[in-house]
Amino acid sequence: AGAKGAFRTRNEGSLPMKITVLGAGAWGFALANLLAKKCDEVLLWTKEERLLKAVEEKGHHPLYPDITPAENIQWTQDLHAAVYNRDLIVESVTSKGIRPVFSGIDKSDIRCPIVITSKGIDQERLITLPELLVEVLGESHRDKIGILSGPSFAKEVIVDKPTSVVASSYNKEAMQLIAKTFNGPNFRVYPNSDILGVAFGGATKNVIAVACGISDGMQLGNSARAALMTRGLHEMTRLAITCGAKRETLSGLSGMGDLILTCSSLLSRNYSFGKLLSTGSTSDEAKDQIGMVVEGAFAAAAGTALAKKMGIEMPINEAIHQIIDQNLPPQMAVQQLMQRAVKEEHL
């Protein structure tokens, strides 16, 4: 990286870049393999000793027994080595992991763009993940921070299923570099300068996916799911534009696109989490059965708190928060939503 706002660009085709992916879960590993196909070196960082041993012993990631990792992927537990002298850093440590992981990094080591790929709202500060990273690293690093979001399942990306997402950043050159680096034959990346809207779309759709999982688990029907998705998108958009995002961003891939994907597939851990809640599982029991982080469980509480702070109503989001964190029976939540006073529909 050069001076502020100036980042190295590469020739078309193979990219002689050194990239780090922080986090070797399902999504981090899928992105590492995606990037390894077109970049010289990919360093995959994890703090999980058991994961490293499993990969070393079996030759594959435990979540992907049929996938052989690309040869140019290297593994490390050394966080300093992972971020020093890189061309791009890709975050995939979950929304709750961003603060502790990046707080443990020497800020002077970070001289390249950082791509956030987790989706959520910080519960402590009620801010989007890009703003959280600015807070952790300092204002001088703002122009390095970007985000990648949109309708994408790790299990599909890793086997080259056609996927389209959005890249954004506070800095136009960083945004273009991120889009160019990730873009490939089966992974299409659209630049979008509204980083706030892109971040909100990815975070808030997870809550609606939990709601749809509950609805389908209760066998409430296709009409109920359609209503939840439509009114849910309205809630997502209302919160985003109240906080300063552009309305049209929520109608794109990072909003409506991601919402459609996650609200009807068992590949979505948020949707699956909702189905488990509908059968009487507690929130903790459902999380244990999923076995991976359920971002919607955290976003529901944060979204409800932020909506109250901004003085707007988000009844679906609040209902999911009450089910997850206050043990409200799903049947009662449905009754409360259906008995709300009817108002003229405004989109």
GROMACS .gro file of C-alpha atoms in nm:
model
  347
    1ALA     CA    1   0.000   0.000   0.000
    2GLY     CA    2   0.113   0.351  -0.070
    3ALA     CA    3  -0.002   0.673   0.088
    4LYS     CA    4  -0.351   0.728   0.222
    5GLY     CA    5  -0.607   0.651  -0.048
    6ALA     CA    6  -0.356   0.487  -0.283
    7PHE     CA    7  -0.340   0.108  -0.307
    8ARG     CA    8  -0.149  -0.121  -0.536
    9THR     CA    9  -0.334  -0.232  -0.847
   10ARG     CA   10  -0.258  -0.555  -1.030
   11ASN     CA   11  -0.257  -0.683  -1.384
   12GLU     CA   12  -0.547  -0.886  -1.517
   13GLY     CA   13  -0.528  -1.263  -1.475
   14SER     CA   14  -0.316  -1.410  -1.199
   15LEU     CA   15  -0.265  -1.162  -0.916
   16PRO     CA   16   0.079  -1.162  -0.747
   17MET     CA   17  -0.078  -1.072  -0.416
   18LYS     CA   18  -0.015  -1.181  -0.059
   19ILE     CA   19  -0.353  -1.215   0.110
   20THR     CA   20  -0.446  -1.308   0.466
   21VAL     CA   21  -0.782  -1.450   0.572
   22LEU     CA   22  -0.846  -1.411   0.945
   23GLY     CA   23  -1.070  -1.695   1.059
   24ALA     CA   24  -1.078  -2.049   0.922
   25GLY     CA   25  -1.442  -2.138   0.972
   26ALA     CA   26  -1.674  -2.237   0.688
   27TRP     CA   27  -1.680  -1.893   0.525
   28GLY     CA   28  -1.315  -1.806   0.585
   29PHE     CA   29  -1.197  -2.136   0.437
   30ALA     CA   30  -1.427  -2.098   0.136
   31LEU     CA   31  -1.296  -1.747   0.068
   32ALA     CA   32  -0.935  -1.861   0.111
   33ASN     CA   33  -0.986  -2.126  -0.156
   34LEU     CA   34  -1.161  -1.876  -0.382
   35LEU     CA   35  -0.873  -1.630  -0.354
   36ALA     CA   36  -0.605  -1.899  -0.386
   37LYS     CA   37  -0.724  -1.970  -0.741
   38LYS     CA   38  -0.609  -1.631  -0.864
   39CYS     CA   39  -0.357  -1.500  -0.610
   40ASP     CA   40   0.000  -1.610  -0.539
   41GLU     CA   41  -0.021  -1.661  -0.166
   42VAL     CA   42  -0.306  -1.696   0.082
   43LEU     CA   43  -0.232  -1.714   0.454
   44LEU     CA   44  -0.517  -1.856   0.662
   45TRP     CA   45  -0.505  -1.759   1.030
   46THR     CA   46  -0.688  -1.941   1.309
   47LYS     CA   47  -0.650  -1.953   1.685
   48GLU     CA   48  -0.798  -2.305   1.694
   49GLU     CA   49  -0.522  -2.557   1.764
   50ARG     CA   50  -0.763  -2.847   1.712
   51LEU     CA   51  -0.853  -2.725   1.365
   52LEU     CA   52  -0.489  -2.701   1.262
   53LYS     CA   53  -0.421  -3.052   1.388
   54ALA     CA   54  -0.726  -3.189   1.209
   55VAL     CA   55  -0.619  -3.033   0.879
   56GLU     CA   56  -0.262  -3.157   0.924
   57GLU     CA   57  -0.371  -3.513   1.006
   58LYS     CA   58  -0.654  -3.553   0.755
   59GLY     CA   59  -0.550  -3.318   0.477
   60HIS     CA   60  -0.883  -3.138   0.464
   61HIS     CA   61  -1.101  -2.899   0.660
   62PRO     CA   62  -1.338  -3.086   0.899
   63LEU     CA   63  -1.637  -2.904   0.750
   64TYR     CA   64  -1.537  -2.995   0.393
   65PRO     CA   65  -1.415  -3.356   0.386
   66ASP     CA   66  -1.447  -3.371   0.006
   67ILE     CA   67  -1.250  -3.052  -0.063
   68THR     CA   68  -0.872  -3.055  -0.094
   69PRO     CA   69  -0.730  -2.717   0.016
   70ALA     CA   70  -0.548  -2.521  -0.253
   71GLU     CA   71  -0.172  -2.582  -0.245
   72ASN     CA   72  -0.087  -2.214  -0.206
   73ILE     CA   73  -0.287  -2.180   0.118
   74GLN     CA   74  -0.063  -2.159   0.423
   75TRP     CA   75  -0.189  -2.190   0.781
   76THR     CA   76  -0.076  -1.996   1.087
   77GLN     CA   77  -0.163  -1.912   1.447
   78ASP     CA   78   0.074  -1.615   1.450
   79LEU     CA   79  -0.144  -1.305   1.427
   80HIS     CA   80   0.151  -1.070   1.378
   81ALA     CA   81   0.282  -1.271   1.084
   82ALA     CA   82  -0.070  -1.294   0.943
   83VAL     CA   83  -0.114  -0.918   0.900
   84TYR     CA   84   0.240  -0.792   0.840
   85ASN     CA   85   0.341  -0.693   0.486
   86ARG     CA   86   0.021  -0.812   0.316
   87ASP     CA   87  -0.166  -0.678   0.014
   88LEU     CA   88  -0.513  -0.752   0.153
   89ILE     CA   89  -0.655  -0.871   0.485
   90VAL     CA   90  -0.990  -1.053   0.481
   91GLU     CA   91  -1.182  -1.069   0.809
   92SER     CA   92  -1.390  -1.380   0.877
   93VAL     CA   93  -1.385  -1.413   1.256
   94THR     CA   94  -1.757  -1.339   1.329
   95SER     CA   95  -1.901  -1.006   1.440
   96LYS     CA   96  -1.819  -1.069   1.807
   97GLY     CA   97  -1.462  -1.164   1.720
   98ILE     CA   98  -1.370  -0.842   1.539
   99ARG     CA   99  -1.301  -0.632   1.848
  100PRO     CA  100  -1.081  -0.881   2.038
  101VAL     CA  101  -0.889  -0.998   1.729
  102PHE     CA  102  -0.810  -0.654   1.588
  103SER     CA  103  -0.740  -0.512   1.935
  104GLY     CA  104  -0.456  -0.765   1.953
  105ILE     CA  105  -0.292  -0.638   1.633
  106ASP     CA  106  -0.021  -0.372   1.621
  107LYS     CA  107  -0.194  -0.102   1.417
  108SER     CA  108   0.133  -0.007   1.248
  109ASP     CA  109   0.142  -0.356   1.091
  110ILE     CA  110  -0.174  -0.285   0.892
  111ARG     CA  111  -0.085  -0.101   0.571
  112CYS     CA  112  -0.331  -0.258   0.328
  113PRO     CA  113  -0.710  -0.271   0.281
  114ILE     CA  114  -0.915  -0.482   0.522
  115VAL     CA  115  -1.231  -0.658   0.399
  116ILE     CA  116  -1.501  -0.735   0.655
  117THR     CA  117  -1.705  -1.042   0.558
  118SER     CA  118  -1.892  -1.099   0.886
  119LYS     CA  119  -2.246  -0.965   0.913
  120GLY     CA  120  -2.378  -0.803   1.228
  121ILE     CA  121  -2.423  -0.499   1.451
  122ASP     CA  122  -2.193  -0.440   1.747
  123GLN     CA  123  -2.404  -0.500   2.058
  124GLU     CA  124  -2.192  -0.282   2.283
  125ARG     CA  125  -2.181   0.034   2.070
  126LEU     CA  126  -2.479  -0.030   1.836
  127ILE     CA  127  -2.270   0.047   1.528
  128THR     CA  128  -2.203  -0.138   1.203
  129LEU     CA  129  -1.895  -0.357   1.175
  130PRO     CA  130  -1.701  -0.115   0.951
  131GLU     CA  131  -1.757   0.160   1.209
  132LEU     CA  132  -1.653  -0.082   1.483
  133LEU     CA  133  -1.327  -0.150   1.302
  134VAL     CA  134  -1.265   0.223   1.260
  135GLU     CA  135  -1.316   0.259   1.634
  136VAL     CA  136  -1.073  -0.024   1.712
  137LEU     CA  137  -0.798   0.074   1.464
  138GLY     CA  138  -0.839   0.450   1.469
  139GLU     CA  139  -0.965   0.710   1.227
  140SER     CA  140  -0.638   0.705   1.031
  141HIS     CA  141  -0.726   0.353   0.910
  142ARG     CA  142  -1.076   0.439   0.783
  143ASP     CA  143  -0.976   0.450   0.416
  144LYS     CA  144  -0.839   0.096   0.441
  145ILE     CA  145  -1.167  -0.057   0.558
  146GLY     CA  146  -1.411  -0.228   0.322
  147ILE     CA  147  -1.684  -0.490   0.327
  148LEU     CA  148  -1.800  -0.783   0.115
  149SER     CA  149  -2.165  -0.885   0.151
  150GLY     CA  150  -2.451  -1.041  -0.039
  151PRO     CA  151  -2.637  -1.369  -0.102
  152SER     CA  152  -2.369  -1.634  -0.063
  153PHE     CA  153  -2.342  -1.974   0.105
  154ALA     CA  154  -1.996  -2.107   0.185
  155LYS     CA  155  -2.090  -2.459   0.070
  156GLU     CA  156  -2.185  -2.322  -0.272
  157VAL     CA  157  -1.892  -2.083  -0.314
  158ILE     CA  158  -1.637  -2.353  -0.238
  159VAL     CA  159  -1.767  -2.571  -0.523
  160ASP     CA  160  -1.787  -2.279  -0.769
  161LYS     CA  161  -2.161  -2.227  -0.782
  162PRO     CA  162  -2.244  -1.893  -0.950
  163THR     CA  163  -2.259  -1.622  -0.684
  164SER     CA  164  -2.300  -1.242  -0.693
  165VAL     CA  165  -2.210  -1.010  -0.405
  166VAL     CA  166  -2.132  -0.646  -0.332
  167ALA     CA  167  -1.804  -0.481  -0.232
  168SER     CA  168  -1.791  -0.145  -0.058
  169SER     CA  169  -1.541   0.077   0.122
  170TYR     CA  170  -1.496   0.425   0.262
  171ASN     CA  171  -1.234   0.469  -0.010
  172LYS     CA  172  -1.311   0.429  -0.382
  173GLU     CA  173  -0.970   0.284  -0.471
  174ALA     CA  174  -0.992   0.028  -0.189
  175MET     CA  175  -1.341  -0.068  -0.305
  176GLN     CA  176  -1.219  -0.123  -0.659
  177LEU     CA  177  -0.923  -0.329  -0.539
  178ILE     CA  178  -1.149  -0.550  -0.328
  179ALA     CA  179  -1.394  -0.601  -0.615
  180LYS     CA  180  -1.115  -0.682  -0.861
  181THR     CA  181  -0.942  -0.923  -0.622
  182PHE     CA  182  -1.253  -1.128  -0.545
  183ASN     CA  183  -1.417  -1.113  -0.887
  184GLY     CA  184  -1.390  -1.435  -1.085
  185PRO     CA  185  -1.566  -1.659  -1.341
  186ASN     CA  186  -1.826  -1.778  -1.087
  187PHE     CA  187  -1.797  -1.507  -0.821
  188ARG     CA  188  -1.927  -1.175  -0.949
  189VAL     CA  189  -1.860  -0.863  -0.741
  190TYR     CA  190  -2.050  -0.536  -0.784
  191PRO     CA  191  -1.896  -0.218  -0.631
  192ASN     CA  192  -2.130  -0.008  -0.416
  193SER     CA  193  -2.009   0.309  -0.243
  194ASP     CA  194  -2.281   0.296   0.027
  195ILE     CA  195  -2.085   0.104   0.288
  196LEU     CA  196  -2.340   0.183   0.559
  197GLY     CA  197  -2.627   0.036   0.359
  198VAL     CA  198  -2.427  -0.271   0.259
  199ALA     CA  199  -2.338  -0.335   0.624
  200PHE     CA  200  -2.694  -0.290   0.750
  201GLY     CA  201  -2.839  -0.515   0.481
  202GLY     CA  202  -2.611  -0.803   0.572
  203ALA     CA  203  -2.672  -0.765   0.944
  204THR     CA  204  -3.046  -0.716   0.965
  205LYS     CA  205  -3.151  -0.982   0.714
  206ASN     CA  206  -3.028  -1.250   0.956
  207VAL     CA  207  -3.302  -1.160   1.204
  208ILE     CA  208  -3.572  -1.198   0.940
  209ALA     CA  209  -3.422  -1.534   0.842
  210VAL     CA  210  -3.467  -1.650   1.203
  211ALA     CA  211  -3.829  -1.532   1.188
  212CYS     CA  212  -3.891  -1.725   0.866
  213GLY     CA  213  -3.735  -2.036   1.016
  214ILE     CA  214  -3.972  -2.011   1.312
  215SER     CA  215  -4.269  -1.955   1.079
  216ASP     CA  216  -4.186  -2.254   0.860
  217GLY     CA  217  -4.113  -2.468   1.165
  218MET     CA  218  -4.460  -2.385   1.296
  219GLN     CA  219  -4.602  -2.465   0.950
  220LEU     CA  220  -4.762  -2.123   0.919
  221GLY     CA  221  -4.747  -2.143   0.540
  222ASN     CA  222  -4.593  -1.972   0.240
  223SER     CA  223  -4.810  -1.663   0.278
  224ALA     CA  224  -4.677  -1.602   0.627
  225ARG     CA  225  -4.317  -1.635   0.508
  226ALA     CA  226  -4.381  -1.393   0.220
  227ALA     CA  227  -4.530  -1.140   0.462
  228LEU     CA  228  -4.234  -1.173   0.699
  229MET     CA  229  -3.985  -1.121   0.418
  230THR     CA  230  -4.170  -0.821   0.277
  231ARG     CA  231  -4.234  -0.647   0.606
  232GLY     CA  232  -3.892  -0.753   0.723
  233LEU     CA  233  -3.730  -0.579   0.428
  234HIS     CA  234  -3.933  -0.271   0.520
  235GLU     CA  235  -3.792  -0.282   0.875
  236MET     CA  236  -3.437  -0.332   0.743
  237THR     CA  237  -3.472  -0.036   0.508
  238ARG     CA  238  -3.629   0.189   0.769
  239LEU     CA  239  -3.344   0.132   1.013
  240ALA     CA  240  -3.076   0.171   0.747
  241ILE     CA  241  -3.201   0.499   0.601
  242THR     CA  242  -3.269   0.641   0.948
  243CYS     CA  243  -2.901   0.579   1.022
  244GLY     CA  244  -2.792   0.745   0.697
  245ALA     CA  245  -2.784   0.468   0.434
  246LYS     CA  246  -2.935   0.485   0.085
  247ARG     CA  247  -3.275   0.325   0.037
  248GLU     CA  248  -3.181   0.164  -0.295
  249THR     CA  249  -2.892  -0.029  -0.138
  250LEU     CA  250  -3.137  -0.236   0.066
  251SER     CA  251  -3.316  -0.330  -0.258
  252GLY     CA  252  -2.994  -0.477  -0.394
  253LEU     CA  253  -2.780  -0.784  -0.333
  254SER     CA  254  -2.675  -0.694   0.019
  255GLY     CA  255  -3.035  -0.636   0.127
  256MET     CA  256  -3.316  -0.804  -0.063
  257GLY     CA  257  -3.082  -1.051  -0.234
  258ASP     CA  258  -2.934  -1.178   0.090
  259LEU     CA  259  -3.278  -1.178   0.251
  260ILE     CA  260  -3.425  -1.403  -0.019
  261LEU     CA  261  -3.138  -1.648   0.012
  262THR     CA  262  -3.136  -1.685   0.389
  263CYS     CA  263  -3.509  -1.696   0.450
  264SER     CA  264  -3.587  -2.029   0.288
  265SER     CA  265  -3.288  -2.262   0.294
  266LEU     CA  266  -3.156  -2.505   0.553
  267LEU     CA  267  -2.807  -2.405   0.436
  268SER     CA  268  -2.878  -2.082   0.629
  269ARG     CA  269  -2.780  -2.130   0.991
  270ASN     CA  270  -3.012  -1.841   1.089
  271TYR     CA  271  -3.311  -2.004   0.920
  272SER     CA  272  -3.219  -2.342   1.071
  273PHE     CA  273  -3.183  -2.179   1.412
  274GLY     CA  274  -3.536  -2.040   1.380
  275LYS     CA  275  -3.677  -2.382   1.290
  276LEU     CA  276  -3.518  -2.528   1.604
  277LEU     CA  277  -3.669  -2.252   1.817
  278SER     CA  278  -4.012  -2.334   1.674
  279THR     CA  279  -3.988  -2.692   1.805
  280GLY     CA  280  -3.932  -2.584   2.164
  281SER     CA  281  -3.552  -2.573   2.174
  282THR     CA  282  -3.407  -2.297   2.388
  283SER     CA  283  -3.178  -2.045   2.226
  284ASP     CA  284  -2.870  -2.210   2.379
  285GLU     CA  285  -2.985  -2.557   2.274
  286ALA     CA  286  -3.048  -2.440   1.918
  287LYS     CA  287  -2.706  -2.273   1.899
  288ASP     CA  288  -2.542  -2.594   2.020
  289GLN     CA  289  -2.719  -2.796   1.753
  290ILE     CA  290  -2.616  -2.552   1.479
  291GLY     CA  291  -2.256  -2.577   1.596
  292MET     CA  292  -2.154  -2.246   1.438
  293VAL     CA  293  -2.211  -1.880   1.520
  294VAL     CA  294  -2.570  -1.765   1.454
  295GLU     CA  295  -2.531  -1.394   1.379
  296GLY     CA  296  -2.906  -1.333   1.381
  297ALA     CA  297  -2.923  -1.423   1.748
  298PHE     CA  298  -2.694  -1.131   1.830
  299ALA     CA  299  -2.831  -0.893   1.567
  300ALA     CA  300  -3.186  -0.920   1.706
  301ALA     CA  301  -3.088  -0.766   2.040
  302ALA     CA  302  -2.865  -0.503   1.881
  303GLY     CA  303  -3.124  -0.414   1.617
  304THR     CA  304  -3.398  -0.372   1.878
  305ALA     CA  305  -3.177  -0.149   2.093
  306LEU     CA  306  -3.068   0.061   1.794
  307ALA     CA  307  -3.429   0.099   1.672
  308LYS     CA  308  -3.531   0.231   2.014
  309LYS     CA  309  -3.235   0.467   2.015
  310MET     CA  310  -3.334   0.601   1.672
  311GLY     CA  311  -3.703   0.626   1.768
  312ILE     CA  312  -3.842   0.382   1.511
  313GLU     CA  313  -4.048   0.064   1.531
  314MET     CA  314  -3.919  -0.278   1.421
  315PRO     CA  315  -4.186  -0.519   1.547
  316ILE     CA  316  -4.053  -0.834   1.377
  317ASN     CA  317  -3.699  -0.770   1.498
  318GLU     CA  318  -3.826  -0.701   1.850
  319ALA     CA  319  -4.039  -1.018   1.851
  320ILE     CA  320  -3.737  -1.231   1.756
  321HIS     CA  321  -3.532  -1.059   2.026
  322GLN     CA  322  -3.800  -1.147   2.282
  323ILE     CA  323  -3.811  -1.511   2.167
  324ILE     CA  324  -3.433  -1.549   2.181
  325ASP     CA  325  -3.342  -1.345   2.487
  326GLN     CA  326  -3.661  -1.328   2.692
  327ASN     CA  327  -3.809  -1.675   2.631
  328LEU     CA  328  -4.127  -1.545   2.468
  329PRO     CA  329  -4.312  -1.848   2.320
  330PRO     CA  330  -4.315  -1.826   1.939
  331GLN     CA  331  -4.693  -1.877   1.932
  332MET     CA  332  -4.739  -1.569   2.150
  333ALA     CA  333  -4.503  -1.367   1.933
  334VAL     CA  334  -4.713  -1.454   1.626
  335GLN     CA  335  -5.031  -1.345   1.805
  336GLN     CA  336  -4.875  -1.015   1.907
  337LEU     CA  337  -4.760  -0.940   1.552
  338MET     CA  338  -5.095  -1.028   1.398
  339GLN     CA  339  -5.286  -0.820   1.653
  340ARG     CA  340  -5.089  -0.500   1.604
  341ALA     CA  341  -5.291  -0.199   1.496
  342VAL     CA  342  -5.329  -0.191   1.118
  343LYS     CA  343  -5.180   0.111   0.946
  344GLU     CA  344  -5.154   0.217   0.582
  345GLU     CA  345  -4.871   0.037   0.411
  346HIS     CA  346  -4.574   0.264   0.345
  347LEU     CA  347  -4.267   0.131   0.166
   0.00000   0.00000   0.00000
